[in-house]
Structure formats: C-alpha cells, structure tokens
Coordinates of C-alpha atoms and ligand atoms in Angstrom, one line a residue:
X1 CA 2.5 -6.6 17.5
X2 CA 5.2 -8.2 19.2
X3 CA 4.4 -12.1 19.2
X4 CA 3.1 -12.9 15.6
X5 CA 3.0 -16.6 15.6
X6 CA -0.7 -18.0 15.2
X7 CA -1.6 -14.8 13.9
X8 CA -3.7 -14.5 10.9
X9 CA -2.2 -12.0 7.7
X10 CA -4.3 -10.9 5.3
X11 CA -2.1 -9.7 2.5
X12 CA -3.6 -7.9 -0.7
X13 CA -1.8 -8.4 -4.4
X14 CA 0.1 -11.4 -2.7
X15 CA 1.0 -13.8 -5.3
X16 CA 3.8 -11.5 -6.8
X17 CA 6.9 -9.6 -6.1
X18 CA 6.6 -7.6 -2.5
X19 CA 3.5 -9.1 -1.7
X20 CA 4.6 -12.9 -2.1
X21 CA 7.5 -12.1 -0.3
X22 CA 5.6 -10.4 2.7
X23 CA 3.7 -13.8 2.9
X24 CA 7.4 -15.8 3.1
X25 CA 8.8 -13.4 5.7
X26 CA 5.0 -13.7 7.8
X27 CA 5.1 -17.8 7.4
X28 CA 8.9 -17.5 8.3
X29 CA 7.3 -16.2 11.5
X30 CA 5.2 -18.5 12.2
X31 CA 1.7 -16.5 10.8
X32 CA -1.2 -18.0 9.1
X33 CA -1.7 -16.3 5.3
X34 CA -4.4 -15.2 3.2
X35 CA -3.5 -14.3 0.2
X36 CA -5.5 -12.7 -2.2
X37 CA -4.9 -11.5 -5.7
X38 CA -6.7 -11.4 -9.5
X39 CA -3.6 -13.4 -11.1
X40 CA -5.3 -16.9 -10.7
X41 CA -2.7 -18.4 -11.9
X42 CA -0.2 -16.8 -10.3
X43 CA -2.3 -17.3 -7.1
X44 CA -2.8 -21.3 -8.2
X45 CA 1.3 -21.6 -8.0
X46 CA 1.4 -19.3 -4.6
X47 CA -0.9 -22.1 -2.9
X48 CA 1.1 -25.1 -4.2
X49 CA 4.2 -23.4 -2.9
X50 CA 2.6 -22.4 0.6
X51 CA 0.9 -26.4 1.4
X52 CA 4.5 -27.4 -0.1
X53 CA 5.7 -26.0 2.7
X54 CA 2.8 -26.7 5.5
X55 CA 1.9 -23.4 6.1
X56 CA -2.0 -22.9 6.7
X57 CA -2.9 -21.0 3.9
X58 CA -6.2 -19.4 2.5
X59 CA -5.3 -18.2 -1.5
X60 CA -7.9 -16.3 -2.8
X61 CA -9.0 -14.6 -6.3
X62 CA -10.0 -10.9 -5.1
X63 CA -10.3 -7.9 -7.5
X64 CA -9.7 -5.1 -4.3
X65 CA -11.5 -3.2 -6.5
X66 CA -14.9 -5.3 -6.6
X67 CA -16.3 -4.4 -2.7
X68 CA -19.0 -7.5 -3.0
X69 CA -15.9 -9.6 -3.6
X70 CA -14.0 -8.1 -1.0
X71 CA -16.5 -8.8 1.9
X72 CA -17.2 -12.4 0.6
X73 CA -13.1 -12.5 0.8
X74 CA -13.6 -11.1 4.5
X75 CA -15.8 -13.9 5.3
X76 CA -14.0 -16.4 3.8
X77 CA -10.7 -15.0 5.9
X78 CA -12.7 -15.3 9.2
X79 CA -14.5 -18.4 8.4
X80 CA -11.0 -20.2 8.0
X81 CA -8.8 -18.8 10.9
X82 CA -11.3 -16.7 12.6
X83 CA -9.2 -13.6 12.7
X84 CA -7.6 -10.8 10.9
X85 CA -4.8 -9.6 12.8
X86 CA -2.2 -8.1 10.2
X87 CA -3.7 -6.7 7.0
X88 CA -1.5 -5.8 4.1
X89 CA -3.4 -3.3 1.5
X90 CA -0.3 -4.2 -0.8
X91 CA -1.9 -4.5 -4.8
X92 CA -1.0 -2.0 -6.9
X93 CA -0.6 -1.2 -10.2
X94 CA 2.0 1.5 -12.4
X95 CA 1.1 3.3 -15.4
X96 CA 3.2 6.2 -16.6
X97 CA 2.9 8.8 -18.8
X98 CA 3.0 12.7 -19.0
X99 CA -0.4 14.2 -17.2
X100 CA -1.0 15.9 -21.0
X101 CA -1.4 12.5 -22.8
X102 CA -2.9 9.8 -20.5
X103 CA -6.6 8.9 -20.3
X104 CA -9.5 8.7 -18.2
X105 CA -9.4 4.9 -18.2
X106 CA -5.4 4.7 -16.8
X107 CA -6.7 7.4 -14.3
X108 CA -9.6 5.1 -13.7
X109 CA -7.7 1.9 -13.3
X110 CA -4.9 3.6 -11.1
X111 CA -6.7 5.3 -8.4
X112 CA -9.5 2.4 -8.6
X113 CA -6.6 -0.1 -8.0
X114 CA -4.2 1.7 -5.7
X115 CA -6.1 3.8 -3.9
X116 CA -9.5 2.4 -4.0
X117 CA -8.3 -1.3 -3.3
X118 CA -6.5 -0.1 -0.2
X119 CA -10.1 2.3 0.6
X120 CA -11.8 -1.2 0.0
X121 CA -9.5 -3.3 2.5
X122 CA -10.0 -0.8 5.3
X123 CA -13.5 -0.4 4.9
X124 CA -14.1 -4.3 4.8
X125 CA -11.6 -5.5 7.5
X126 CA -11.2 -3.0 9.8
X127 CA -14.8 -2.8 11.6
X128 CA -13.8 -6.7 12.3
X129 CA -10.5 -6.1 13.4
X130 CA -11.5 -3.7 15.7
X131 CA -14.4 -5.7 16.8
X132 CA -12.1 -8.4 17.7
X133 CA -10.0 -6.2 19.9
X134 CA -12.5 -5.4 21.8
X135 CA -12.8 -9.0 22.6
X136 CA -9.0 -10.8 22.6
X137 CA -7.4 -8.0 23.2
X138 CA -4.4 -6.1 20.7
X139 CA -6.3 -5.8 17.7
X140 CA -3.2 -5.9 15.1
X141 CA -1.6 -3.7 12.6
X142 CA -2.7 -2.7 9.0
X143 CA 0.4 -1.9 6.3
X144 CA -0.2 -0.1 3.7
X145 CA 2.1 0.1 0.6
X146 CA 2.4 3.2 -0.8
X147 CA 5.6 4.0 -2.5
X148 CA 8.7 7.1 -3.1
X149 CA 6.1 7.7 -5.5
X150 CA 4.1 8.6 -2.5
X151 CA 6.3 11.2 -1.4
X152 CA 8.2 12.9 -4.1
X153 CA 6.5 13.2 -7.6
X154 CA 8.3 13.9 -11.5
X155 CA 7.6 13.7 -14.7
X156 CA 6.0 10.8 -16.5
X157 CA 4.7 9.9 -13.4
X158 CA 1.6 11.9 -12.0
X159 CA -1.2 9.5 -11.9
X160 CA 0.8 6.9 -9.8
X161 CA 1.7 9.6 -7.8
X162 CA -1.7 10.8 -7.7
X163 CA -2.4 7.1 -5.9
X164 CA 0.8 7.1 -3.8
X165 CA 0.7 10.5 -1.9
X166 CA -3.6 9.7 -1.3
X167 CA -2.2 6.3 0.8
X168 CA 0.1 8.0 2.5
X169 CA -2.3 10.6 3.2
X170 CA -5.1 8.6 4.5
X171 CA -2.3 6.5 5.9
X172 CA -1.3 9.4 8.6
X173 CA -4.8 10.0 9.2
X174 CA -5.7 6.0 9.9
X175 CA -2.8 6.0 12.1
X176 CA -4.4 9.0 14.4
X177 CA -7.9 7.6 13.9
X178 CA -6.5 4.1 15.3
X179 CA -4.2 4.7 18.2
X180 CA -6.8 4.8 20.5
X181 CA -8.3 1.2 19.5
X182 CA -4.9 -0.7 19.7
X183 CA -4.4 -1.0 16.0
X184 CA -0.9 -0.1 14.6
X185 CA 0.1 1.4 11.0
X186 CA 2.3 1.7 8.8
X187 CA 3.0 3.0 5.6
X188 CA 5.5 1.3 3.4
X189 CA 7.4 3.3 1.0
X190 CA 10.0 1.3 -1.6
X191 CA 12.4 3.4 -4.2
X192 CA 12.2 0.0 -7.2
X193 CA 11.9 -3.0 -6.4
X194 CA 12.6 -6.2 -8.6
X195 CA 9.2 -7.6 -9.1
X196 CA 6.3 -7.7 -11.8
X197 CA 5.3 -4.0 -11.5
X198 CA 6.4 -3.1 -15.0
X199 CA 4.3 -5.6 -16.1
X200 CA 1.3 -4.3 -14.6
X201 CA -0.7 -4.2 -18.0
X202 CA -1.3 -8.2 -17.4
X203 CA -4.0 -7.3 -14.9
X204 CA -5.8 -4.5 -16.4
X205 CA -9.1 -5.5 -17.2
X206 CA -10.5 -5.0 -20.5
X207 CA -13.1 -2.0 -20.2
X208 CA -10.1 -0.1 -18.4
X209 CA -8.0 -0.3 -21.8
X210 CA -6.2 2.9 -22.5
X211 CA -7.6 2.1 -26.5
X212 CA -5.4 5.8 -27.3
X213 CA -2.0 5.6 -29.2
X214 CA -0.6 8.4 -27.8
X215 CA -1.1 7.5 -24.2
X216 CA 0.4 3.8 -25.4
X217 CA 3.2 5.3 -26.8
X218 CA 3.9 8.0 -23.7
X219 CA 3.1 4.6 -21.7
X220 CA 6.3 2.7 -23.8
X221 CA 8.8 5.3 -23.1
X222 CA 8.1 6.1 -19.2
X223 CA 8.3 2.1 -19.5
X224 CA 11.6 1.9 -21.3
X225 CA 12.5 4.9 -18.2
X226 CA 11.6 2.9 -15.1
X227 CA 13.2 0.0 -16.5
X228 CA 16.6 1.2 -16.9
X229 CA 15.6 2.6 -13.1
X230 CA 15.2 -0.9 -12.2
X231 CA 19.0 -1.7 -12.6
X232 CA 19.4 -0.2 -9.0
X233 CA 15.8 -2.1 -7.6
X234 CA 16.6 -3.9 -5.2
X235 CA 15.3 -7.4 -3.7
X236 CA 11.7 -7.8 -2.5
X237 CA 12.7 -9.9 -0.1
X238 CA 14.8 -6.9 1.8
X239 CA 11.4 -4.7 1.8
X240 CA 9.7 -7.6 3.7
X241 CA 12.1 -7.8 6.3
X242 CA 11.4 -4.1 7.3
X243 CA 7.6 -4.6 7.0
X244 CA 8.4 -7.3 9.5
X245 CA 10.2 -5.3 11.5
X246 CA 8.1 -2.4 11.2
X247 CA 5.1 -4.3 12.1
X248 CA 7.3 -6.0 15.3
X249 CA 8.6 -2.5 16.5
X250 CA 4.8 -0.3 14.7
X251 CA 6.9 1.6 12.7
X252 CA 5.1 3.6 10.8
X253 CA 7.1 5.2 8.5
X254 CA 9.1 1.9 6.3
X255 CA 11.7 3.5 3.9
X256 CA 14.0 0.6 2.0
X257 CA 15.9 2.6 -0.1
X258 CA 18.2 5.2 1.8
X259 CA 19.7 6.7 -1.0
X260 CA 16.1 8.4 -2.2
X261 CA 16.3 10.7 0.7
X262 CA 18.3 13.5 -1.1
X263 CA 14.7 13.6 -3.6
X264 CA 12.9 13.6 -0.4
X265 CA 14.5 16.5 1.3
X266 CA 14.7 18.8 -1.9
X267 CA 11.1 18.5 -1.9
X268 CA 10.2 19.2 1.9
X269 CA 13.3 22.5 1.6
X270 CA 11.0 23.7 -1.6
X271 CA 7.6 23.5 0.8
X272 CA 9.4 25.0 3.9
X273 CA 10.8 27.5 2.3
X274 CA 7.5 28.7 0.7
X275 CA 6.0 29.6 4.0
X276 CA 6.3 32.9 5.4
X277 CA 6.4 34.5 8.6
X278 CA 2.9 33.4 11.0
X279 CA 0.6 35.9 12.3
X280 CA 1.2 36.0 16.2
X281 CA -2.3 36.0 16.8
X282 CA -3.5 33.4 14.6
X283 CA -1.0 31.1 15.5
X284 CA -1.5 31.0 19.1
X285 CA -5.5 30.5 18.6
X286 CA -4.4 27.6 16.2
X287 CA -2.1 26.3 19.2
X288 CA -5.0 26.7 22.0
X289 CA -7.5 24.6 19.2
X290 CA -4.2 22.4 18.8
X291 CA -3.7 21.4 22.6
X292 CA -7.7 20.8 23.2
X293 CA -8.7 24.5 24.3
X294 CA -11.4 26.9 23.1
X295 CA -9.8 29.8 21.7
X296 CA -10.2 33.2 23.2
X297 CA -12.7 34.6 21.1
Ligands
LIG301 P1 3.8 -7.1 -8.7 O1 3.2 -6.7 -10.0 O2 4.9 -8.1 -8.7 O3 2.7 -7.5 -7.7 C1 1.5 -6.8 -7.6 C2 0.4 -7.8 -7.4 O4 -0.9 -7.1 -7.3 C3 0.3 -8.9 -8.5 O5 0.2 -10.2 -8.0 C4 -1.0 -8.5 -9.2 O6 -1.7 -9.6 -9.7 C5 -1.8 -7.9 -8.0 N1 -2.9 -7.0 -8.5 C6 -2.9 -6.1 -9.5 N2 -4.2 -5.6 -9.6 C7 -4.9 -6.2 -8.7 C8 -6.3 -6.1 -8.3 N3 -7.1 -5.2 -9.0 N4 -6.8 -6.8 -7.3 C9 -6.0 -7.7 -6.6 N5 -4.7 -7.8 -6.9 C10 -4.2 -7.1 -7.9 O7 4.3 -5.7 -8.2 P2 4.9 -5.3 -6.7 O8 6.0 -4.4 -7.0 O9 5.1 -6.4 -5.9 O10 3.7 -4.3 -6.2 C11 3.2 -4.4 -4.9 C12 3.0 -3.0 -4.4 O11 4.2 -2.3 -4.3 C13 2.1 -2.1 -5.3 O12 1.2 -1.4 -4.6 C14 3.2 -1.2 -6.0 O13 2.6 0.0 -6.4 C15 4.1 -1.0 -4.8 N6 5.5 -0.5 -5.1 C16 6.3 -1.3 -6.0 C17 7.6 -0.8 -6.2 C18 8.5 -1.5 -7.2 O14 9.5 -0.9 -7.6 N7 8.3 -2.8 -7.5 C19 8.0 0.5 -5.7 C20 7.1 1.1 -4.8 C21 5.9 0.6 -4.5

C-alpha cells in the first residue's frame, strides 16, 4: 500500500510502547488513527496528544478479547472515517515462567490476549475490508505483531511463545488466504523493545489472577531476566519505521533486531537436520498435489 495518506489505521494495544508509536509513524504519514486499547487512561492521554496535534483521531477502550466489543469498535471505526485500510493486531501481553509452575489463568490470559485478540481483529475487520475492496479498489494490509518469541523459544518463556509462533502461524496462512483479494500481510517480529511490556500485569483483569505463589515467584525471576535483556531493547520508534516500510514495500516478514538471527538459524539447522532422506515416490506425488495435479494413483 503505496500511497497511505487519507487512509484509515486501525491499530490494536495503541496507547503504549510499539503500538503508540505505529500511530506517530501512520499520522507522520498522513493516515487517519483508531486507536484502541483497555488502558483508559493511557488511551485518555493518547487522544489529547493526537487532537494536540490535529490528527483525525478515533481513541477507543477495546478489550481484543471481548468480540461484542470488538464489532461495536468496528462500527464505531467505519462510522467515523468509513474505512479500514491498515489494521494493526498489535496488543499483547508477557508472562514468563517455567511450563512446570505457571497456571491455567496465565495460559488463559496469554493465548486469550495474544492470540485470541489478533483471532478477534481478523474475524471482525477483515470481512469489511475485503468488502471494501471489492468496491474502491486495493483493500489494505493487516500487520500482525508477533515477536522472536514467535520464532525461537527458551526457557522461562513457553506460554508467550505458545502465543507468538500461533501468529506467525496463522500469519503465513492469512497471507496465502489473502493474496488473491488484494490484501497484504505482514508479520512483525521485535528481539526487546523499550516499552511497557514488563509491566503487563497492569492490564490483567481480575478473574485471570495467577492467585499461585509459586507461579508469582517463577513470574519475578523470568521478570528480573527480561529486564536485564532490556538493556540491549531498542527504541519503539525504530520498529515503527519498518512496519511502515514493510507495509509501503508488503513485506511480510519485519525483523528489527539483526543480531537475533544467530538464535534463529540454530534453530531452523536443529529442524533441517532432523529430516532424513524422502521417499522418491512420495515426494513426487506430494510435488504433482503441490503444482495443482492429481497424483498418479
Ligand atoms: P506495551 O505494554 O507498551 O503496550 C501494549 C499495549 O497493549 C498497552 O497499551 C496495553 O494497555 C494494551 N493491551 C494489553 N492487553 C490488552 C487487551 N486485552 N485489549 C486491548 N489492549 C490491550 O507493550 P509493547 O511492547 O508495545 O507491546 C506491543 C506488542 O509487541 C505486543 O503484542 C508484544 O507482545 C509485542 N512485542 C513486544 C516486545 C518488546 O520487547 N516490547 C518484543 C516483541 C514483541
């Protein structure tokens, strides 16, 4: 999506950290924001910044996890600019911890958050978006932020990892399912970033408490970890520029920190190296499916 002045972004967890600063980089470029996000206060300072700054802006309280909420959102979006052309699945939250001492309610609030939120966004918005195609031509471009997490996992860290690798598995797919309709995706992928994400226990709702001292205190020191990590984060503002880029040029694949490639390559060595030879036969009936033709039977 070449030209992305006058077009509408719809950007999920937008009034912090990589979010807020994928709404700067859009309005830089002449978009139109909503931004939507369960930190009303946060949201409340977002807006004042935005009309500070005369950019038409729609801030609204969404939990991606509520669906009802998400469709009112939807409308809201489409009542106010009329159009969703660029939509962000960007909330998330982090909760670490060894697989052997967290609970069902940070498994719960994980998946529900990162994975269903970004489930949530797709199923709302992109039956519309793809309506509107069909009408005024390119549809737009959906980003979804995954994470390393997403492609390399360790210890401490399973059930964000659980979330990141499903996005950028249904990411790959949505990108297949979509080329045909004009709709572009991208999967975005940050090493740390210097933002509120450590701090994710702010949002967690009440009836998701971990309530287990065990998983609090596994929580603390995978904390105290990922801190110390942060030291090398790097700028939010950097990762918007290549989500801006990356929507420009649909990228899909938008990496921000080069120097997590070694983790990345150790990993895909490890998975190639566990195949063996292919049966001759089977693999040229899986290349005739493959390519569109029945297989010899
Ligand atoms: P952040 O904490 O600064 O921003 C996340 C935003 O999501 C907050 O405004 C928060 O209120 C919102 N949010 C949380 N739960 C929500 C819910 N249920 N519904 C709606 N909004 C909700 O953190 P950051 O880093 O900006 O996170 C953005 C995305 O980037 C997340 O998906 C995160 O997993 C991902 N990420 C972050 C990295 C980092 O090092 N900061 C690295 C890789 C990925």
């Amino acid at each position: 999506m070449q030209n992305l002045a006058g077009k509408v972004a719809f950007i999920t967890g937008g009034a912090s950290g990589i979010g807020l600063a994928m709404a700067d980089a859009f309005a830089d470029s002449g978009m139109k924001l909503v931004i939507a996000d369960v930190d009303t206060e946060a949201l409340a300072a977002v807006a004042q910044s935005f009309r500070g700054r005369n950019v038409p802006v729609l801030t609204l309280e969404l939990d991606v996890t509520d669906r009802a909420a998400f469709a009112a959102a939807a409308d809201r979006a489409y009542a106010e600019f009329g159009a969703v052309h660029l939509l962000c699945n960007n909330a998330g939250v982090y909760r670490g911890g060894a697989l052997d001492r967290v609970t069902f309610e940070d498994w719960d609030w994980v998946l529900g958050v990162n994975v269903g939120g970004v489930v949530n966004g797709i199923q709302t918005l992109l039956p519309r978006m793809r309506e509107q195609g069909r009408s005024k031509g390119p549809a737009g471009h959906i980003v979804n932020t995954a994470s390393m997490a997403g492609l390399s996992a360790g210890a401490g860290l399973g059930v964000y990892n659980a979330s990141k690798y499903a996005v950028v598995g249904l990411s790959e797919a949505l990108r297949a399912d979509l080329a045909p309709h004009g709709i572009g995706v991208s999967v975005l992928c940050p090493g740390m970033v210097r933002t509120g994400i450590l701090d994710s226990e702010r949002n967690r709702p009440a009836e998701r408490a971990a309530d287990d001292a065990e998983a609090e205190q596994a929580a603390r020191e995978h904390n105290a970890f990922m801190q110390a990590m942060m030291a090398s984060g790097i700028d939010a503002d950097h990762v918007a520029r290549i989500v801006l880029e990356g929507v420009r040029d649909n990228r899909f694949w938008l990496l921000s920190h080069p120097e997590m490639k070694p983790m990345v390559e150790a990993r895909s060595a490890e998975l190639l190296d566990a195949f063996g030879e292919p049966d001759p036969e089977r693999l040229a009936t899986l290349q005739q499916v493959l390519s569109g033709l029945q297989p010899d039977s």
